[in-house]
Short mmCIF file of C-alpha atoms in Angstrom, two decimals:
data_model
loop_
_atom_site.label_atom_id
_atom_site.label_comp_id
_atom_site.label_asym_id
_atom_site.label_seq_id
_atom_site.Cartn_x
_atom_site.Cartn_y
_atom_site.Cartn_z
CA UNK A 231 37.12 163.20 68.84
CA UNK A 232 37.32 159.99 65.83
CA UNK A 233 39.12 162.54 63.41
CA UNK A 234 41.41 163.75 66.37
CA UNK A 235 42.44 159.55 66.65
CA UNK A 236 43.17 158.97 63.16
CA UNK A 237 45.40 162.54 62.84
CA UNK A 238 47.37 161.49 65.41
CA UNK A 239 47.72 157.84 64.17
CA UNK A 240 48.51 159.44 60.65
CA UNK A 241 50.85 161.41 62.82
CA UNK A 242 52.45 158.46 64.50
CA UNK A 243 52.72 156.39 61.62
CA UNK A 244 54.07 159.77 59.35
CA UNK A 245 56.75 159.58 62.47
CA UNK A 246 57.57 155.91 62.35
CA UNK A 247 58.50 155.94 58.84
CA UNK A 248 60.90 159.26 58.74
CA UNK A 249 62.29 157.50 62.35
CA UNK A 250 63.05 153.93 60.75
CA UNK A 251 64.64 155.70 57.25
CA UNK A 252 66.64 157.50 60.20
CA UNK A 253 67.99 154.71 61.66
CA UNK A 254 68.64 152.51 58.76
CA UNK A 255 70.25 155.27 57.09
CA UNK A 256 72.07 155.88 60.39
CA UNK A 257 73.24 151.95 60.84
CA UNK A 258 74.29 152.22 56.34
CA UNK A 259 77.10 155.23 57.28
CA UNK A 260 78.13 152.86 59.92
CA UNK A 261 78.57 150.07 58.41
CA UNK A 262 80.49 152.54 55.48
CA UNK A 263 82.66 154.46 58.18
CA UNK A 264 83.80 150.70 59.20
CA UNK A 265 84.33 149.47 56.26
CA UNK A 266 86.62 152.43 54.53
CA UNK A 267 88.34 152.72 58.13
CA UNK A 268 89.12 148.73 57.86
CA UNK A 269 90.33 149.08 54.74
CA UNK A 270 92.31 151.78 55.53
CA UNK A 271 94.17 149.85 58.20
CA UNK A 272 94.96 146.76 55.77
CA UNK A 273 96.42 149.52 53.66
CA UNK A 274 98.23 151.18 56.27
CA UNK A 275 99.65 147.71 57.18
CA UNK A 276 100.98 145.91 53.72
CA UNK A 277 102.41 149.07 53.08
CA UNK A 278 104.53 148.53 56.05
CA UNK A 279 105.02 145.15 55.16
CA UNK A 280 106.36 145.80 51.43
CA UNK A 281 108.32 149.12 52.70
CA UNK A 282 110.16 146.34 55.01
CA UNK A 283 110.44 144.54 52.26
CA UNK A 284 111.91 146.40 49.80
CA UNK A 285 114.32 147.96 52.67
CA UNK A 286 115.63 144.55 53.17
CA UNK A 287 115.95 143.89 49.54
CA UNK A 288 118.19 147.02 48.70
CA UNK A 289 120.26 146.08 51.98
CA UNK A 290 120.92 142.63 50.63
CA UNK A 291 121.58 144.40 47.23
CA UNK A 292 124.20 146.30 48.81
CA UNK A 293 126.22 144.05 50.95
CA UNK A 294 125.76 141.75 47.83
CA UNK A 295 128.02 144.99 46.11
CA UNK A 296 129.97 144.83 48.57
CA UNK A 297 130.95 141.48 48.62
CA UNK A 298 132.00 141.58 44.82
CA UNK A 299 133.37 144.42 45.18
CA UNK A 300 135.70 142.94 47.83
CA UNK A 301 136.54 140.03 46.09
CA UNK A 302 138.51 141.19 42.80
CA UNK A 303 141.83 140.99 43.11
CA UNK A 304 143.76 144.55 43.13
CA UNK A 305 145.02 145.32 39.42
CA UNK A 306 142.61 143.57 37.61
CA UNK A 307 138.79 144.76 36.22
#
C-alpha cells in the first residue's frame, strides 16, 4: 500500500511540475501577444499621423506654388 502512495505522490508531483510549466508558458505567450498587438496598434497610429502630416505639407507646398505663380506679372519671367 505504501508503494502505491509513493507512486501516487511522485505522479502528482510530476503532474504539478508539468502543469506549472504549461501555465507559465501560456502566460508568457499571452503577454508577448499583448505586447506585439500594442506595438502594431501604436505603429499604425503613428503611420496614420505621419501620412496626414505629409499630406498637409504637400498641400501647403502646392498652395505656395499656386500663390507664387499668381503673383507674377505677365511678360516677366
